[in-house]
Every structure is written in C-alpha cells, then in structure tokens.
XYZ file of C-alpha atoms in Angstrom:
429
model
C 114.724 83.051 96.654
C 112.322 80.164 96.674
C 113.637 77.091 94.928
C 113.141 73.384 94.511
C 116.783 73.074 93.634
C 116.945 69.409 92.493
C 118.671 68.273 89.354
C 116.337 67.133 86.530
C 117.209 64.038 84.648
C 114.072 63.804 82.478
C 114.938 64.468 78.757
C 113.606 67.872 77.710
C 112.921 68.846 81.294
C 114.968 72.120 81.072
C 113.216 73.337 77.914
C 109.921 72.574 79.409
C 110.765 74.468 82.573
C 111.698 77.439 80.337
C 108.386 77.246 78.536
C 106.407 77.086 81.699
C 108.279 80.072 83.241
C 107.751 82.184 80.064
C 104.089 81.158 79.934
C 103.408 82.018 83.593
C 105.164 85.434 83.231
C 103.115 86.216 80.151
C 99.643 84.760 81.062
C 99.376 84.461 84.857
C 97.606 87.546 86.305
C 97.013 86.013 89.850
C 97.667 88.637 92.694
C 99.678 86.540 95.114
C 100.605 89.241 97.584
C 98.468 89.165 100.904
C 98.773 92.990 101.510
C 96.906 92.668 104.856
C 99.570 90.178 106.098
C 102.363 92.170 104.681
C 101.032 95.353 106.421
C 100.680 93.541 109.694
C 104.230 92.147 109.413
C 105.546 95.640 108.801
C 103.606 97.183 111.549
C 104.784 94.368 113.935
C 108.255 95.711 113.193
C 107.069 98.980 114.708
C 107.709 100.857 111.476
C 106.511 104.484 111.647
C 103.487 105.188 109.546
C 101.869 103.099 106.953
C 104.701 101.783 104.703
C 102.356 100.533 102.006
C 100.531 103.932 101.837
C 103.821 105.924 101.756
C 105.466 103.648 99.286
C 102.667 102.356 97.135
C 104.956 101.007 94.373
C 107.520 99.390 96.648
C 105.832 95.935 96.240
C 104.111 94.377 93.306
C 100.937 92.338 93.850
C 102.239 89.482 91.656
C 104.989 86.811 91.690
C 107.530 86.177 88.934
C 108.886 82.979 87.629
C 112.241 81.802 86.290
C 113.182 78.389 84.806
C 115.803 76.097 86.255
C 117.972 76.891 83.251
C 117.793 80.594 83.892
C 118.585 80.106 87.602
C 121.567 77.899 86.751
C 122.848 80.493 84.304
C 122.586 83.134 87.154
C 124.316 80.784 89.546
C 127.252 79.769 87.162
C 127.840 83.523 86.294
C 128.089 84.542 89.856
C 130.496 81.646 90.702
C 132.698 82.374 87.679
C 132.830 86.037 88.515
C 133.769 85.321 92.104
C 136.631 82.920 91.071
C 137.938 85.453 88.533
C 137.862 88.421 90.952
C 139.777 86.198 93.440
C 142.697 85.781 90.961
C 145.831 87.691 92.145
C 146.211 89.231 88.757
C 142.719 90.628 88.696
C 143.167 92.067 92.228
C 146.496 93.601 91.322
C 145.148 95.142 88.215
C 142.007 96.846 89.695
C 143.686 97.928 92.915
C 146.392 99.818 91.015
C 143.595 102.026 89.632
C 141.549 102.055 92.790
C 141.051 104.967 95.297
C 143.603 104.792 98.090
C 140.822 104.255 100.682
C 139.840 101.013 98.805
C 143.295 99.394 99.118
C 142.679 98.583 102.802
C 141.359 95.072 103.345
C 140.668 93.822 106.792
C 139.098 90.560 105.761
C 135.234 90.829 105.476
C 133.655 89.442 102.314
C 131.016 92.232 101.827
C 127.398 91.924 102.959
C 124.605 91.811 100.325
C 126.406 91.792 97.068
C 123.849 92.476 94.333
C 124.118 90.862 90.907
C 121.542 92.269 88.385
C 120.354 90.271 85.392
C 118.057 90.398 82.407
C 116.410 87.064 81.396
C 116.273 85.238 78.054
C 114.789 81.840 77.313
C 118.140 80.190 77.385
C 119.643 81.911 80.445
C 120.440 85.278 81.948
C 122.683 88.212 81.087
C 124.459 90.294 83.789
C 123.778 93.967 83.618
C 125.914 95.128 86.556
C 127.211 94.214 89.990
C 126.454 96.346 93.116
C 127.893 96.386 96.589
C 125.428 97.585 99.195
C 122.428 96.138 97.421
C 119.262 97.389 99.055
C 115.976 95.498 99.616
C 116.937 92.012 100.932
C 115.278 92.479 104.259
C 112.088 93.716 102.560
C 112.050 91.052 99.990
C 112.441 88.337 102.769
C 109.232 89.774 104.320
C 107.560 90.000 100.946
C 108.208 86.340 100.265
C 106.594 85.393 103.445
C 103.486 87.349 102.662
C 102.527 85.451 99.491
C 99.529 83.173 98.841
C 99.867 80.290 96.498
C 97.857 80.644 93.238
C 99.088 77.545 91.390
C 100.942 74.231 91.930
C 104.399 75.719 91.068
C 104.030 78.116 94.027
C 102.633 75.403 96.372
C 105.845 73.593 96.330
C 107.877 76.591 97.006
C 106.102 78.343 99.802
C 107.536 76.172 102.688
C 110.885 77.838 103.599
C 110.202 81.463 104.125
C 111.191 84.547 105.961
C 112.713 83.079 109.160
C 115.245 80.940 107.325
C 116.366 84.000 105.306
C 116.588 86.234 108.313
C 118.690 83.641 110.223
C 121.022 83.483 107.210
C 121.317 87.189 107.111
C 122.274 87.334 110.824
C 124.837 84.531 110.221
C 126.311 86.560 107.507
C 126.911 89.623 109.607
C 128.365 87.548 112.408
C 130.768 85.938 109.927
C 131.794 89.344 108.703
C 132.599 90.254 112.313
C 134.631 87.036 112.935
C 136.611 87.460 109.679
C 138.113 90.622 111.252
C 137.647 90.102 114.956
C 137.936 86.306 115.513
C 136.065 84.944 118.504
C 135.333 88.275 120.158
C 131.637 88.866 120.928
C 129.598 91.080 118.469
C 127.660 93.433 120.731
C 126.622 96.396 118.716
C 125.808 97.092 115.012
C 125.303 100.565 113.609
C 123.178 100.839 110.368
C 124.481 103.959 108.834
C 123.309 106.174 105.961
C 122.981 109.963 105.607
C 119.738 111.349 107.090
C 118.574 107.726 107.359
C 114.863 108.533 108.096
C 114.627 110.341 104.818
C 115.866 107.396 102.753
C 113.414 105.585 100.477
C 114.378 102.191 102.070
C 114.408 103.430 105.636
C 111.668 100.815 106.494
C 114.339 98.236 105.704
C 116.724 99.774 108.234
C 114.029 99.375 110.944
C 113.549 95.687 109.940
C 117.227 95.014 110.146
C 117.493 96.806 113.481
C 114.629 94.720 114.957
C 116.170 91.460 113.573
C 119.563 92.217 115.112
C 117.934 92.971 118.472
C 115.976 89.814 118.373
C 119.280 87.806 118.029
C 120.907 89.549 121.016
C 122.759 92.181 119.128
C 122.153 95.869 120.010
C 121.476 97.816 116.841
C 121.164 101.533 116.066
C 120.261 103.597 112.937
C 122.425 106.666 112.733
C 123.769 109.437 110.453
C 127.627 109.253 110.100
C 127.875 112.849 111.328
C 126.717 111.572 114.696
C 129.824 109.333 115.116
C 132.973 109.887 116.995
C 136.300 108.175 116.672
C 138.689 108.378 119.633
C 141.258 105.909 121.045
C 140.659 103.330 118.378
C 136.866 103.278 119.249
C 134.083 104.363 117.024
C 131.062 105.394 119.036
C 127.678 107.134 119.122
C 126.756 109.166 122.136
C 129.550 107.578 123.999
C 128.560 103.952 123.262
C 131.096 101.929 121.219
C 130.096 100.405 117.873
C 131.517 97.027 116.845
C 130.369 96.684 113.247
C 128.940 99.164 110.716
C 126.316 97.898 108.213
C 127.199 100.550 105.575
C 124.318 101.870 103.464
C 126.197 105.008 102.253
C 126.521 105.756 98.598
C 129.792 107.646 99.315
C 131.529 104.382 98.446
C 135.095 105.616 99.249
C 134.133 107.625 102.223
C 135.652 110.844 100.800
C 132.957 113.301 102.121
C 134.296 115.172 105.070
C 131.176 114.445 107.078
C 132.141 110.659 107.062
C 135.660 111.388 108.504
C 135.039 109.434 111.762
C 133.842 106.415 109.943
C 136.698 106.705 107.486
C 139.387 106.926 110.085
C 137.977 103.906 111.958
C 137.736 101.874 108.851
C 141.325 102.668 107.741
C 142.805 101.923 111.166
C 140.671 98.731 111.704
C 138.984 100.304 114.684
C 135.469 99.084 113.454
C 134.342 96.214 111.127
C 132.654 97.917 108.029
C 130.549 95.908 105.637
C 130.316 96.480 102.696
C 133.378 98.847 102.459
C 135.500 100.758 100.096
C 137.625 97.616 99.220
C 134.527 95.684 98.158
C 133.259 98.484 95.939
C 136.499 98.873 94.188
C 136.859 95.106 93.693
C 133.341 94.329 92.386
C 131.145 97.389 91.535
C 133.338 99.620 89.278
C 131.529 99.321 85.972
C 134.969 99.243 84.171
C 135.313 95.799 85.497
C 132.776 94.607 83.084
C 135.235 95.507 80.273
C 137.601 92.997 81.739
C 135.043 90.313 82.469
C 133.551 90.456 78.937
C 136.833 90.360 76.979
C 138.247 86.848 76.311
C 141.834 87.886 75.661
C 142.036 89.870 78.882
C 140.533 87.067 80.884
C 143.072 84.630 79.436
C 145.949 87.014 80.352
C 144.740 87.181 83.889
C 144.833 83.332 84.188
C 141.088 82.756 84.086
C 140.354 79.099 83.458
C 138.767 78.321 80.087
C 135.348 77.129 81.516
C 134.898 80.327 83.625
C 135.976 82.461 80.602
C 133.308 80.873 78.447
C 130.656 81.390 81.194
C 131.651 85.019 81.521
C 131.565 85.736 77.766
C 128.225 84.123 77.512
C 126.851 85.895 80.568
C 128.202 89.446 80.265
C 127.281 91.740 77.439
C 130.422 93.230 75.689
C 131.466 96.418 77.437
C 133.961 99.096 76.529
C 135.107 102.448 77.825
C 133.821 105.598 76.258
C 136.704 107.807 75.004
C 137.102 110.720 72.676
C 138.869 108.534 70.333
C 135.941 106.034 69.885
C 133.082 108.593 70.565
C 132.170 109.012 66.828
C 131.921 105.178 66.366
C 129.866 104.726 69.512
C 127.514 107.604 68.565
C 126.861 105.923 65.257
C 125.994 102.568 66.920
C 124.387 104.146 69.981
C 120.948 102.446 69.399
C 122.376 99.141 70.307
C 124.239 100.389 73.395
C 123.496 101.350 77.007
C 125.749 103.950 78.783
C 126.621 103.888 82.398
C 128.939 105.968 84.665
C 131.867 103.770 85.789
C 131.236 104.562 89.444
C 127.495 105.121 89.351
C 124.696 103.343 91.270
C 120.978 102.945 91.340
C 120.517 103.557 87.578
C 121.587 107.213 88.145
C 122.812 108.962 84.983
C 122.471 105.906 82.801
C 121.147 106.124 79.273
C 119.676 104.078 76.505
C 121.546 104.806 73.372
C 118.454 105.194 71.360
C 117.182 107.904 73.650
C 120.307 110.086 73.651
C 120.433 113.830 72.965
C 123.525 115.472 71.627
C 123.748 117.439 74.909
C 123.713 114.335 77.057
C 126.161 112.655 74.617
C 128.682 115.459 75.196
C 128.429 114.907 78.967
C 128.947 111.148 78.548
C 132.103 111.633 76.463
C 133.539 114.090 78.974
C 132.539 111.894 81.923
C 133.846 108.481 82.977
C 131.428 106.224 81.167
C 131.280 102.689 79.774
C 129.117 101.508 76.796
C 127.511 98.131 77.281
C 125.805 96.057 74.428
C 122.081 96.445 75.175
C 120.230 93.394 76.501
C 116.532 94.126 76.683
C 114.726 92.956 79.784
C 112.068 90.338 79.659
C 108.422 91.212 80.633
C 105.897 90.324 83.233
C 102.277 90.613 82.366
C 99.944 92.394 84.852
C 96.346 93.675 85.139
C 95.925 97.354 85.800
C 92.300 98.379 86.263
C 91.281 95.170 84.588
C 93.373 95.873 81.446
C 96.274 93.673 80.501
C 99.642 95.341 80.478
C 103.258 94.384 80.609
C 106.099 95.568 82.779
C 109.823 95.211 82.283
C 111.559 92.856 84.610
C 115.006 92.433 85.991
C 116.252 89.871 88.525
C 118.562 90.717 91.425
C 120.561 87.960 93.120
C 121.575 88.957 96.675
C 124.692 87.004 97.390
C 127.263 86.474 100.066
C 130.771 85.032 99.422
C 129.489 83.775 96.043
C 126.442 82.092 97.386
C 123.023 83.139 96.318
C 120.840 83.971 99.353
C 117.747 85.361 97.670
C 116.372 86.252 94.289
C 114.054 89.167 93.764
C 112.503 90.806 90.709
C 112.003 94.487 90.105
C 109.180 95.377 87.775
C 109.036 98.817 86.118
C 108.356 100.911 83.017
C 110.778 103.389 81.608
C 114.540 103.258 80.754
C 115.637 101.933 84.149
C 114.419 100.249 87.275
C 112.371 102.520 89.530
C 109.649 102.356 92.254
C 107.293 104.695 90.518
C 105.384 102.426 88.261
C 101.846 101.404 89.027
C 101.777 97.721 89.629
C 105.477 97.517 89.830
C 108.115 97.272 92.574
C 109.753 94.316 94.267
C 108.236 90.932 93.307
C 109.197 87.434 94.712
C 110.907 85.099 92.322
C 109.863 81.420 92.055
C 112.180 78.857 90.475
C 110.489 76.091 88.486
C-alpha cells in the first residue's frame, strides 16, 4: 500500500478524490512498471529461471488508484470485522461448528490475513476473507519497481519495499513471541505441498531470503519431509521453531501432514496461519453472520460496527434444498461459493450457471452472496484500449492494513492468465 494518509478538511475533497481515482482508472494508460528493474530484483533474490518469462501474467504493467473514501471504507470494514470476530459470542458460535483441529489456539494472530474487496464510487464491498493470502512479498517488490507517471504517484513513491519487508519480519517475530515469549526465533520453515511446483513458489524464495537477511534461518519444505519426535518438529534432524503455513489443507486432515498436525496440536511448533485462524475468519458461512443485522445485534456487536458491516458486506445466505428453488429463480443477481473454498475454486456467477452445476451446488456446502460487480481498469493491449476487471486485496495483520494490491483479470473470477493482467500496485489519492 502506498498512501498519503492525511485527513482532508477541504469541503468536497472526498468526492474530488473519488472522481480523480475513477478518471485515472478509466483514462490513464501509462505503463508504470519498470520490468528491467523488477527482473533484476527477482534475480538478485536468486530465483531459479526467469520469473517474468515463466509467469508473464503475474504482474501488470500499470498502476491502479483508489480514493481516500474507498480506502477509508476498506479500513473501517476490516476494523469492524476484527472487533466483531473478537466478541466471545461470535467465537463460541463458530467454534461449536468448527473442525476439532481448529479449536486449538496457542495465541498467534495469523500472518497475512487477506480481505478482498470490489470498489464503488462511494466505498468498497467485501467479497471474502482469506487466511494464508498469497502475494504480499511479491507485491512489495512490485511496488518498489514502479516509475512515476503523474503527480499523484510522485507523492506516493517514497516509502517502498524495505519498509514493508521490515514490517513483515516484525509480524513473524510477533507471532513467535505470542506463543513463545522471549525465546529466540532461530528457524522458520515455509511449508507447502511440492513447493517448487506452486505458482507462487518465487514468493517462497523471496521470503526465505528475507528471513535469512534478518538472521533467521529459513527453509522451504514439503510437509512430508517433516518429523515430530520428543516435542520437536524437525527437517533432516534440524529443529523448526515456526512454520509459515502455505497449505490449502486448512485443517491439516491429510495424512501426509500428520507430523505438522501433531506438532501444532501439542504446541511443539508455532504455526501461522493455522486451523484456528481459518475457522475463525475464512469460512464463507461467517459472511451470513456478518451481513445480518439481527444476528449481529444478538452477538452483542455495537451499533456503529453493525452499520459498517451491513454497508460493507453483501447479503449472504446458505444454499439449502429448502431455498434452492427461490435461489435458482433469482440466480442472476447472486454469486455462489463453497463455504470452505479458496482461490476462486468452484465459484460461480449465477447468470452463468448450468442445471448440472446447480445440482452440485445444492448438494454441496455453498453460500449465495448478492453480486457486487467489480470496477474496471483501462489498459492498452497492442495499442487498443481495453478494460480489465479489478479487485483489491488488503493484506492485514491483527486488524492493521499492511499493503493494498490490485488483481486485474477477465472472466468470472480472479486469475493470472489474462494478458495485461495480474498483480498491480495500488495508490491512494
């Protein structure tokens, strides 16, 4: 996130900010990414191969803009969600339904929470919450590889990658201290299945180099390579203090994750994010609670936060056999998501549904969310004006926004296959 975060006292300033942001997103075609510099930085991190050649749609060439009103809307929504989730009644309610592995809480807050928004001229609407949000390290590098094309960017290009990286390292140290106190953090394992085959493997390498540069040994490993004996999680006989968890087996139920699961449950290793964080934040059924005023009132949510949540979160309900007929009739205004899904997998726009897919949705564990169409970012492709859909991800820790990043795409959901699309930096006016 790049931000001149000063309050504005000039009458009409907020509406002017929104007008400028919209105009820039619609009419600014400047290519702000210095790809030679980005390639140099990535190679400096000793990444294997040419990342930009292997992932041509990972980074967009252009920047995106949000108004101060839109940023404030994002910030207020996240803070209201965090306060509501912290309510004992909310915790009790969701944990009663949670997987048994998720009922273990050793204290960490959860690294890289991801709040995904669609923008409107008067604010932002939350689409979903994700633990284990990928891309933060790469977006920090991307931000530092920009070149200013206009005055709004000139003011924003001073605090860059290093400040973000220092903040990321402090976050992991704090996660460690919340569970281990003043003990020294010596070794971090970045864990995912077959990590070198993962699309965001380059980010793992950036994280590894960053931890090493701050005096913390870091390794990238598959969970099958771990052992847990005598209250110590280890890799090739070397103990691991903290696990930066990139697995999508959110509750560690796969037998190949058994060593990590046992270490987590017994407190033998610090895991962030972990099953508790996923159950508390990322189950899509929580959007039903957070978008329903009567439920919020019953949980003890304060009136201001309840209003913010209702304004920020599209109405969401469970898909059941009882309401299936009604939802099918109104499907064109709805978006359907699996309750425990991630990464836009098996999500569907209602107006694109087939009857076969609909049967699967009704039989599965799905929620229906009122559709909020994404805003657009204009680009030039081969000299021809085009427009890509845009969503905004807020990476946050303990309720504080660390970084904003845009994802530009075409199609039903975000992806990294669209020409001209990918991650793009966000500049707040």
